[in-house]
Amino acid sequence: MTTKTIHSKIAIIITAAGSSTRIGSGIKKEYLPYKNGTVLSVCAQAFLNALAGEKGIEITDFIVTCPAGGIEECIKALGDVAPEVRITEGAETRQKSVYHGLLAVTGQPDIVLIHDGARPFVSRDVIMNALEAAIEFGASVPGITPTDTQKEIDGEGFITRHLIRSNLTAVQTPQCFEFAKLLEAHGRAATDDREYTDDTEIWGAYCGRVRVTPGDVNNIKITYPADLEILNRVQDDGGLCD
C-alpha cells in the first residue's frame, strides 16, 4: 500500500461501452446486480472511496462510457453514483471508446486513470499504487505474474518460443497515464490503421515505457458465464475466496 502523499489533478474514465456478448446472461455485464447496486456502480464507488480524503488529489473529470443510445440505461445502472459522473457514448471498439472518453474530458488533469467497468473488485491499494507510479514515471499498469507457463505458438498451433514466466505479467486496470500525452497518442493511433488491444500498447507505440505495479488476483474482469458464480459468491460470502 502506498504511503506517499500524492498531489495531482486526475481524470477517471470507466469503460462500459461493450456489448457483453460473452457473458451470456441477457444483461449487460456492467449492469448486473451486485451488492446494493450494480457491477458498474460498485466499480465507480470504489474509485470515489479510494480517493476520498486524499487532500492532494483533485478529480477534474469522472467519465463513464456507454453503448451508443444507452445513456439512460447507464444512468439507471449507476444509481446513486450517477450524479458523480458524466456519461458519454462509446464506440464499436475499446480503443475508440477510450478516445471518446478522453475527448470528453473538460478539466485539465495531470493524470488519467482508465478502468474496466466490469472490474468491481479493484482495491484501494491497486488504484493508489498505479496512480503513484504514473505520477513518477508517466505511465503505469497493475500486473500479476501468470500462474501457468506461457508459450508462443505459430498459426498452425505449434510452439515457437518458450517464454520465461517470471518475465511476464498479466495486466489489469486501472491503467494510468499523463493525460495530455495519452490524448495526443490516441489521436495519432486513430489514424495509423492499427488496432490496439489496450492503452499501454498505444503509449508504448508513441510515448515510451510503462511501469508495472502490483496487481491483485482478486481484481478480475467479469467476462464469461463462470465469472457470474464468483460474483454471486462474493455477494453471498462478502468477499472473494482464495
PDB file of C-alpha atoms in Angstrom:
ATOM      1  CA  MET A   1       0.000   0.000   0.000  1.00  0.00           C
ATOM      2  CA  THR A   2       1.277   3.440  -0.907  1.00  0.00           C
ATOM      3  CA  THR A   3       2.207   5.750   1.958  1.00  0.00           C
ATOM      4  CA  LYS A   4       3.428   8.735  -0.046  1.00  0.00           C
ATOM      5  CA  THR A   5       1.492  11.979  -0.200  1.00  0.00           C
ATOM      6  CA  ILE A   6       0.182  12.436  -3.726  1.00  0.00           C
ATOM      7  CA  HIS A   7      -0.515  15.815  -5.279  1.00  0.00           C
ATOM      8  CA  SER A   8      -2.229  15.615  -8.643  1.00  0.00           C
ATOM      9  CA  LYS A   9      -5.267  16.550 -10.698  1.00  0.00           C
ATOM     10  CA  ILE A  10      -6.766  13.393 -12.128  1.00  0.00           C
ATOM     11  CA  ALA A  11      -9.460  12.272 -14.525  1.00  0.00           C
ATOM     12  CA  ILE A  12     -11.136   8.877 -14.245  1.00  0.00           C
ATOM     13  CA  ILE A  13     -12.579   7.059 -17.252  1.00  0.00           C
ATOM     14  CA  ILE A  14     -14.547   3.848 -16.718  1.00  0.00           C
ATOM     15  CA  THR A  15     -15.219   1.921 -19.909  1.00  0.00           C
ATOM     16  CA  ALA A  16     -18.631   0.254 -20.184  1.00  0.00           C
ATOM     17  CA  ALA A  17     -19.454   0.550 -23.878  1.00  0.00           C
ATOM     18  CA  GLY A  18     -19.023  -3.118 -24.851  1.00  0.00           C
ATOM     19  CA  SER A  19     -21.798  -5.479 -25.867  1.00  0.00           C
ATOM     20  CA  SER A  20     -21.099  -8.179 -23.219  1.00  0.00           C
ATOM     21  CA  THR A  21     -21.836 -10.970 -25.702  1.00  0.00           C
ATOM     22  CA  ARG A  22     -19.512 -13.482 -23.987  1.00  0.00           C
ATOM     23  CA  ILE A  23     -21.220 -13.321 -20.595  1.00  0.00           C
ATOM     24  CA  GLY A  24     -24.412 -14.923 -21.923  1.00  0.00           C
ATOM     25  CA  SER A  25     -26.608 -13.543 -19.138  1.00  0.00           C
ATOM     26  CA  GLY A  26     -29.001 -11.464 -21.234  1.00  0.00           C
ATOM     27  CA  ILE A  27     -27.974  -8.453 -19.162  1.00  0.00           C
ATOM     28  CA  LYS A  28     -25.007  -6.227 -19.933  1.00  0.00           C
ATOM     29  CA  LYS A  29     -22.321  -7.417 -17.510  1.00  0.00           C
ATOM     30  CA  GLU A  30     -21.647  -3.971 -16.045  1.00  0.00           C
ATOM     31  CA  TYR A  31     -25.358  -3.680 -15.243  1.00  0.00           C
ATOM     32  CA  LEU A  32     -25.643  -6.988 -13.386  1.00  0.00           C
ATOM     33  CA  PRO A  33     -26.922  -6.643  -9.813  1.00  0.00           C
ATOM     34  CA  TYR A  34     -24.130  -6.589  -7.248  1.00  0.00           C
ATOM     35  CA  LYS A  35     -24.257  -5.723  -3.564  1.00  0.00           C
ATOM     36  CA  ASN A  36     -26.674  -2.788  -3.208  1.00  0.00           C
ATOM     37  CA  GLY A  37     -26.296  -1.659  -6.810  1.00  0.00           C
ATOM     38  CA  THR A  38     -24.695  -2.997  -9.971  1.00  0.00           C
ATOM     39  CA  VAL A  39     -21.236  -4.078 -11.069  1.00  0.00           C
ATOM     40  CA  LEU A  40     -20.796  -0.632 -12.637  1.00  0.00           C
ATOM     41  CA  SER A  41     -21.989   1.384  -9.652  1.00  0.00           C
ATOM     42  CA  VAL A  42     -19.816  -0.596  -7.238  1.00  0.00           C
ATOM     43  CA  CYS A  43     -16.869  -0.140  -9.597  1.00  0.00           C
ATOM     44  CA  ALA A  44     -17.355   3.640  -9.737  1.00  0.00           C
ATOM     45  CA  GLN A  45     -17.854   3.857  -5.974  1.00  0.00           C
ATOM     46  CA  ALA A  46     -14.551   2.013  -5.437  1.00  0.00           C
ATOM     47  CA  PHE A  47     -12.692   4.937  -7.013  1.00  0.00           C
ATOM     48  CA  LEU A  48     -14.633   7.531  -5.058  1.00  0.00           C
ATOM     49  CA  ASN A  49     -13.915   5.649  -1.835  1.00  0.00           C
ATOM     50  CA  ALA A  50     -10.233   5.160  -2.653  1.00  0.00           C
ATOM     51  CA  LEU A  51      -9.666   8.850  -3.342  1.00  0.00           C
ATOM     52  CA  ALA A  52     -11.857  10.222  -0.564  1.00  0.00           C
ATOM     53  CA  GLY A  53      -9.833  12.141   1.965  1.00  0.00           C
ATOM     54  CA  GLU A  54      -6.741  12.348  -0.253  1.00  0.00           C
ATOM     55  CA  LYS A  55      -6.159  16.081   0.218  1.00  0.00           C
ATOM     56  CA  GLY A  56      -3.590  16.352  -2.561  1.00  0.00           C
ATOM     57  CA  ILE A  57      -5.872  14.846  -5.204  1.00  0.00           C
ATOM     58  CA  GLU A  58      -8.464  16.741  -7.227  1.00  0.00           C
ATOM     59  CA  ILE A  59     -10.797  14.791  -9.519  1.00  0.00           C
ATOM     60  CA  THR A  60     -11.334  17.086 -12.502  1.00  0.00           C
ATOM     61  CA  ASP A  61     -13.474  14.637 -14.503  1.00  0.00           C
ATOM     62  CA  PHE A  62     -15.189  11.313 -13.833  1.00  0.00           C
ATOM     63  CA  ILE A  63     -16.439   9.832 -17.105  1.00  0.00           C
ATOM     64  CA  VAL A  64     -18.233   6.584 -17.894  1.00  0.00           C
ATOM     65  CA  THR A  65     -18.552   5.367 -21.483  1.00  0.00           C
ATOM     66  CA  CYS A  66     -21.717   3.534 -22.508  1.00  0.00           C
ATOM     67  CA  PRO A  67     -23.089   1.950 -25.701  1.00  0.00           C
ATOM     68  CA  ALA A  68     -24.498   4.279 -28.347  1.00  0.00           C
ATOM     69  CA  GLY A  69     -28.045   5.258 -27.408  1.00  0.00           C
ATOM     70  CA  GLY A  70     -27.641   3.803 -23.924  1.00  0.00           C
ATOM     71  CA  ILE A  71     -27.192   6.836 -21.692  1.00  0.00           C
ATOM     72  CA  GLU A  72     -30.483   6.411 -19.814  1.00  0.00           C
ATOM     73  CA  GLU A  73     -29.792   2.754 -19.122  1.00  0.00           C
ATOM     74  CA  CYS A  74     -26.298   3.633 -17.908  1.00  0.00           C
ATOM     75  CA  ILE A  75     -27.683   6.293 -15.569  1.00  0.00           C
ATOM     76  CA  LYS A  76     -30.050   3.701 -14.122  1.00  0.00           C
ATOM     77  CA  ALA A  77     -27.200   1.216 -13.613  1.00  0.00           C
ATOM     78  CA  LEU A  78     -25.083   3.836 -11.842  1.00  0.00           C
ATOM     79  CA  GLY A  79     -27.882   4.590  -9.399  1.00  0.00           C
ATOM     80  CA  ASP A  80     -26.800   6.840  -6.537  1.00  0.00           C
ATOM     81  CA  VAL A  81     -23.348   7.274  -8.118  1.00  0.00           C
ATOM     82  CA  ALA A  82     -24.788   8.809 -11.310  1.00  0.00           C
ATOM     83  CA  PRO A  83     -24.575  12.439 -10.101  1.00  0.00           C
ATOM     84  CA  GLU A  84     -20.832  11.977  -9.501  1.00  0.00           C
ATOM     85  CA  VAL A  85     -20.032  11.072 -13.120  1.00  0.00           C
ATOM     86  CA  ARG A  86     -20.559  12.262 -16.677  1.00  0.00           C
ATOM     87  CA  ILE A  87     -21.662   9.715 -19.259  1.00  0.00           C
ATOM     88  CA  THR A  88     -20.524   9.720 -22.868  1.00  0.00           C
ATOM     89  CA  GLU A  89     -21.299   7.280 -25.664  1.00  0.00           C
ATOM     90  CA  GLY A  90     -18.501   4.937 -26.676  1.00  0.00           C
ATOM     91  CA  ALA A  91     -17.878   3.219 -29.991  1.00  0.00           C
ATOM     92  CA  GLU A  92     -17.532  -0.215 -31.566  1.00  0.00           C
ATOM     93  CA  THR A  93     -14.054  -0.893 -30.116  1.00  0.00           C
ATOM     94  CA  ARG A  94     -12.467  -0.286 -26.742  1.00  0.00           C
ATOM     95  CA  GLN A  95      -9.780   1.850 -28.351  1.00  0.00           C
ATOM     96  CA  LYS A  96     -12.342   4.192 -29.911  1.00  0.00           C
ATOM     97  CA  SER A  97     -14.445   4.240 -26.738  1.00  0.00           C
ATOM     98  CA  VAL A  98     -11.471   5.307 -24.629  1.00  0.00           C
ATOM     99  CA  TYR A  99     -10.667   8.012 -27.173  1.00  0.00           C
ATOM    100  CA  HIS A 100     -14.250   9.276 -26.890  1.00  0.00           C
ATOM    101  CA  GLY A 101     -13.789   9.361 -23.130  1.00  0.00           C
ATOM    102  CA  LEU A 102     -10.526  11.267 -23.403  1.00  0.00           C
ATOM    103  CA  LEU A 103     -12.099  13.804 -25.738  1.00  0.00           C
ATOM    104  CA  ALA A 104     -14.932  14.290 -23.236  1.00  0.00           C
ATOM    105  CA  VAL A 105     -12.527  15.466 -20.515  1.00  0.00           C
ATOM    106  CA  THR A 106     -13.138  19.162 -19.898  1.00  0.00           C
ATOM    107  CA  GLY A 107     -10.835  19.758 -16.936  1.00  0.00           C
ATOM    108  CA  GLN A 108      -7.069  19.971 -17.094  1.00  0.00           C
ATOM    109  CA  PRO A 109      -5.919  16.783 -15.358  1.00  0.00           C
ATOM    110  CA  ASP A 110      -2.325  15.740 -14.937  1.00  0.00           C
ATOM    111  CA  ILE A 111      -3.134  12.024 -14.897  1.00  0.00           C
ATOM    112  CA  VAL A 112      -5.944   9.923 -16.330  1.00  0.00           C
ATOM    113  CA  LEU A 113      -6.966   6.565 -14.839  1.00  0.00           C
ATOM    114  CA  ILE A 114      -8.698   4.196 -17.280  1.00  0.00           C
ATOM    115  CA  HIS A 115     -10.575   1.266 -15.760  1.00  0.00           C
ATOM    116  CA  ASP A 116     -12.780  -1.578 -16.991  1.00  0.00           C
ATOM    117  CA  GLY A 117     -16.344  -1.183 -15.782  1.00  0.00           C
ATOM    118  CA  ALA A 118     -16.514  -4.965 -15.363  1.00  0.00           C
ATOM    119  CA  ARG A 119     -13.778  -4.998 -12.673  1.00  0.00           C
ATOM    120  CA  PRO A 120     -15.765  -4.254  -9.496  1.00  0.00           C
ATOM    121  CA  PHE A 121     -13.260  -5.898  -7.123  1.00  0.00           C
ATOM    122  CA  VAL A 122     -10.492  -3.322  -7.612  1.00  0.00           C
ATOM    123  CA  SER A 123      -8.877  -2.343  -4.323  1.00  0.00           C
ATOM    124  CA  ARG A 124      -7.626   0.952  -2.982  1.00  0.00           C
ATOM    125  CA  ASP A 125      -4.065  -0.375  -2.934  1.00  0.00           C
ATOM    126  CA  VAL A 126      -4.177  -1.256  -6.638  1.00  0.00           C
ATOM    127  CA  ILE A 127      -5.609   2.162  -7.513  1.00  0.00           C
ATOM    128  CA  MET A 128      -3.239   4.214  -5.397  1.00  0.00           C
ATOM    129  CA  ASN A 129      -0.080   2.293  -6.328  1.00  0.00           C
ATOM    130  CA  ALA A 130      -0.865   2.675 -10.024  1.00  0.00           C
ATOM    131  CA  LEU A 131      -1.620   6.375  -9.608  1.00  0.00           C
ATOM    132  CA  GLU A 132       1.591   6.992  -7.678  1.00  0.00           C
ATOM    133  CA  ALA A 133       3.673   5.212 -10.340  1.00  0.00           C
ATOM    134  CA  ALA A 134       2.041   7.174 -13.173  1.00  0.00           C
ATOM    135  CA  ILE A 135       2.889  10.432 -11.434  1.00  0.00           C
ATOM    136  CA  GLU A 136       6.511   9.309 -11.087  1.00  0.00           C
ATOM    137  CA  PHE A 137       7.063   7.531 -14.415  1.00  0.00           C
ATOM    138  CA  GLY A 138       4.346   8.923 -16.718  1.00  0.00           C
ATOM    139  CA  ALA A 139       2.513   5.639 -17.248  1.00  0.00           C
ATOM    140  CA  SER A 140       1.621   2.589 -15.179  1.00  0.00           C
ATOM    141  CA  VAL A 141      -0.463  -0.575 -15.186  1.00  0.00           C
ATOM    142  CA  PRO A 142      -1.192  -3.160 -12.472  1.00  0.00           C
ATOM    143  CA  GLY A 143       0.006  -6.629 -13.345  1.00  0.00           C
ATOM    144  CA  ILE A 144       0.330 -10.125 -11.903  1.00  0.00           C
ATOM    145  CA  THR A 145       2.692 -12.952 -12.857  1.00  0.00           C
ATOM    146  CA  PRO A 146       0.770 -15.671 -14.748  1.00  0.00           C
ATOM    147  CA  THR A 147       0.321 -18.904 -12.812  1.00  0.00           C
ATOM    148  CA  ASP A 148       0.596 -21.089 -15.927  1.00  0.00           C
ATOM    149  CA  THR A 149       3.719 -21.446 -18.044  1.00  0.00           C
ATOM    150  CA  GLN A 150       3.299 -19.365 -21.200  1.00  0.00           C
ATOM    151  CA  LYS A 151       4.256 -20.416 -24.745  1.00  0.00           C
ATOM    152  CA  GLU A 152       4.254 -18.559 -28.054  1.00  0.00           C
ATOM    153  CA  ILE A 153       2.711 -20.502 -30.949  1.00  0.00           C
ATOM    154  CA  ASP A 154       2.509 -20.124 -34.708  1.00  0.00           C
ATOM    155  CA  GLY A 155      -0.561 -20.034 -36.948  1.00  0.00           C
ATOM    156  CA  GLU A 156      -0.645 -23.843 -37.097  1.00  0.00           C
ATOM    157  CA  GLY A 157      -0.704 -24.250 -33.329  1.00  0.00           C
ATOM    158  CA  PHE A 158       2.928 -25.305 -32.786  1.00  0.00           C
ATOM    159  CA  ILE A 159       5.116 -23.813 -30.049  1.00  0.00           C
ATOM    160  CA  THR A 160       7.672 -21.408 -31.451  1.00  0.00           C
ATOM    161  CA  ARG A 161       9.047 -19.875 -28.258  1.00  0.00           C
ATOM    162  CA  HIS A 162       9.265 -20.868 -24.592  1.00  0.00           C
ATOM    163  CA  LEU A 163       8.618 -17.745 -22.551  1.00  0.00           C
ATOM    164  CA  ILE A 164      10.058 -17.112 -19.090  1.00  0.00           C
ATOM    165  CA  ARG A 165       7.104 -16.818 -16.729  1.00  0.00           C
ATOM    166  CA  SER A 166       8.913 -14.521 -14.289  1.00  0.00           C
ATOM    167  CA  ASN A 167       9.405 -12.003 -17.113  1.00  0.00           C
ATOM    168  CA  LEU A 168       5.694 -11.942 -17.974  1.00  0.00           C
ATOM    169  CA  THR A 169       2.773 -10.047 -16.487  1.00  0.00           C
ATOM    170  CA  ALA A 170      -0.968 -10.244 -16.980  1.00  0.00           C
ATOM    171  CA  VAL A 171      -2.100  -6.626 -16.986  1.00  0.00           C
ATOM    172  CA  GLN A 172      -5.201  -5.308 -15.278  1.00  0.00           C
ATOM    173  CA  THR A 173      -6.742  -1.878 -14.800  1.00  0.00           C
ATOM    174  CA  PRO A 174      -6.689   0.969 -13.871  1.00  0.00           C
ATOM    175  CA  GLN A 175      -4.122   1.867 -16.491  1.00  0.00           C
ATOM    176  CA  CYS A 176      -2.772   5.315 -15.647  1.00  0.00           C
ATOM    177  CA  PHE A 177      -1.073   7.911 -17.851  1.00  0.00           C
ATOM    178  CA  GLU A 178      -0.101  11.534 -18.207  1.00  0.00           C
ATOM    179  CA  PHE A 179      -3.298  12.850 -19.719  1.00  0.00           C
ATOM    180  CA  ALA A 180      -2.003  15.234 -22.389  1.00  0.00           C
ATOM    181  CA  LYS A 181       0.467  12.718 -23.791  1.00  0.00           C
ATOM    182  CA  LEU A 182      -2.099   9.894 -23.902  1.00  0.00           C
ATOM    183  CA  LEU A 183      -4.666  12.128 -25.618  1.00  0.00           C
ATOM    184  CA  GLU A 184      -2.121  13.030 -28.287  1.00  0.00           C
ATOM    185  CA  ALA A 185      -1.075   9.379 -28.674  1.00  0.00           C
ATOM    186  CA  HIS A 186      -4.697   8.281 -29.091  1.00  0.00           C
ATOM    187  CA  GLY A 187      -5.181  10.927 -31.767  1.00  0.00           C
ATOM    188  CA  ARG A 188      -2.222   9.556 -33.687  1.00  0.00           C
ATOM    189  CA  ALA A 189      -3.300   5.935 -33.146  1.00  0.00           C
ATOM    190  CA  ALA A 190      -6.736   6.722 -34.569  1.00  0.00           C
ATOM    191  CA  THR A 191      -5.186   7.354 -37.984  1.00  0.00           C
ATOM    192  CA  ASP A 192      -2.399   4.764 -38.198  1.00  0.00           C
ATOM    193  CA  ASP A 193      -4.516   1.820 -39.462  1.00  0.00           C
ATOM    194  CA  ARG A 194      -3.687  -0.383 -36.464  1.00  0.00           C
ATOM    195  CA  GLU A 195      -5.958  -1.859 -33.829  1.00  0.00           C
ATOM    196  CA  TYR A 196      -4.525  -1.632 -30.308  1.00  0.00           C
ATOM    197  CA  THR A 197      -5.543  -4.025 -27.557  1.00  0.00           C
ATOM    198  CA  ASP A 198      -5.178  -1.536 -24.706  1.00  0.00           C
ATOM    199  CA  ASP A 199      -3.839   1.871 -23.792  1.00  0.00           C
ATOM    200  CA  THR A 200      -0.419   0.626 -22.703  1.00  0.00           C
ATOM    201  CA  GLU A 201       0.165  -0.521 -26.286  1.00  0.00           C
ATOM    202  CA  ILE A 202      -0.730   2.920 -27.615  1.00  0.00           C
ATOM    203  CA  TRP A 203       1.538   4.559 -25.039  1.00  0.00           C
ATOM    204  CA  GLY A 204       4.332   2.172 -25.945  1.00  0.00           C
ATOM    205  CA  ALA A 205       3.968   2.976 -29.635  1.00  0.00           C
ATOM    206  CA  TYR A 206       4.070   6.762 -29.245  1.00  0.00           C
ATOM    207  CA  CYS A 207       5.309   7.735 -25.780  1.00  0.00           C
ATOM    208  CA  GLY A 208       7.605   5.235 -24.100  1.00  0.00           C
ATOM    209  CA  ARG A 209       7.768   2.727 -21.288  1.00  0.00           C
ATOM    210  CA  VAL A 210       5.002   1.722 -18.873  1.00  0.00           C
ATOM    211  CA  ARG A 211       5.771   0.932 -15.243  1.00  0.00           C
ATOM    212  CA  VAL A 212       4.112  -2.252 -13.888  1.00  0.00           C
ATOM    213  CA  THR A 213       2.755  -2.020 -10.341  1.00  0.00           C
ATOM    214  CA  PRO A 214       1.439  -4.828  -8.123  1.00  0.00           C
ATOM    215  CA  GLY A 215      -1.900  -6.125  -9.322  1.00  0.00           C
ATOM    216  CA  ASP A 216      -4.325  -8.288  -7.386  1.00  0.00           C
ATOM    217  CA  VAL A 217      -5.537 -11.784  -8.235  1.00  0.00           C
ATOM    218  CA  ASN A 218      -8.961 -10.702  -6.997  1.00  0.00           C
ATOM    219  CA  ASN A 219      -9.109  -7.815  -9.486  1.00  0.00           C
ATOM    220  CA  ILE A 220     -10.779  -9.982 -12.112  1.00  0.00           C
ATOM    221  CA  LYS A 221     -12.837  -8.822 -15.062  1.00  0.00           C
ATOM    222  CA  ILE A 222     -16.366 -10.209 -15.331  1.00  0.00           C
ATOM    223  CA  THR A 223     -16.280 -11.723 -18.839  1.00  0.00           C
ATOM    224  CA  TYR A 224     -17.569 -15.304 -19.042  1.00  0.00           C
ATOM    225  CA  PRO A 225     -20.589 -17.148 -17.556  1.00  0.00           C
ATOM    226  CA  ALA A 226     -18.335 -18.817 -14.954  1.00  0.00           C
ATOM    227  CA  ASP A 227     -17.460 -15.362 -13.639  1.00  0.00           C
ATOM    228  CA  LEU A 228     -21.079 -14.929 -12.567  1.00  0.00           C
ATOM    229  CA  GLU A 229     -20.515 -17.654  -9.994  1.00  0.00           C
ATOM    230  CA  ILE A 230     -17.722 -15.550  -8.485  1.00  0.00           C
ATOM    231  CA  LEU A 231     -19.966 -12.510  -8.449  1.00  0.00           C
ATOM    232  CA  ASN A 232     -22.724 -14.462  -6.700  1.00  0.00           C
ATOM    233  CA  ARG A 233     -20.274 -15.962  -4.216  1.00  0.00           C
ATOM    234  CA  VAL A 234     -18.945 -12.560  -3.252  1.00  0.00           C
ATOM    235  CA  GLN A 235     -22.483 -11.339  -2.622  1.00  0.00           C
ATOM    236  CA  ASP A 236     -23.252 -14.363  -0.502  1.00  0.00           C
ATOM    237  CA  ASP A 237     -19.956 -14.539   1.425  1.00  0.00           C
ATOM    238  CA  GLY A 238     -18.986 -10.876   1.495  1.00  0.00           C
ATOM    239  CA  GLY A 239     -15.591 -11.354  -0.163  1.00  0.00           C
ATOM    240  CA  LEU A 240     -13.554 -13.291  -2.673  1.00  0.00           C
ATOM    241  CA  CYS A 241     -12.301 -16.703  -1.697  1.00  0.00           C
ATOM    242  CA  ASP A 242      -8.683 -17.768  -2.206  1.00  0.00           C
TER     243      ASP A 242
END
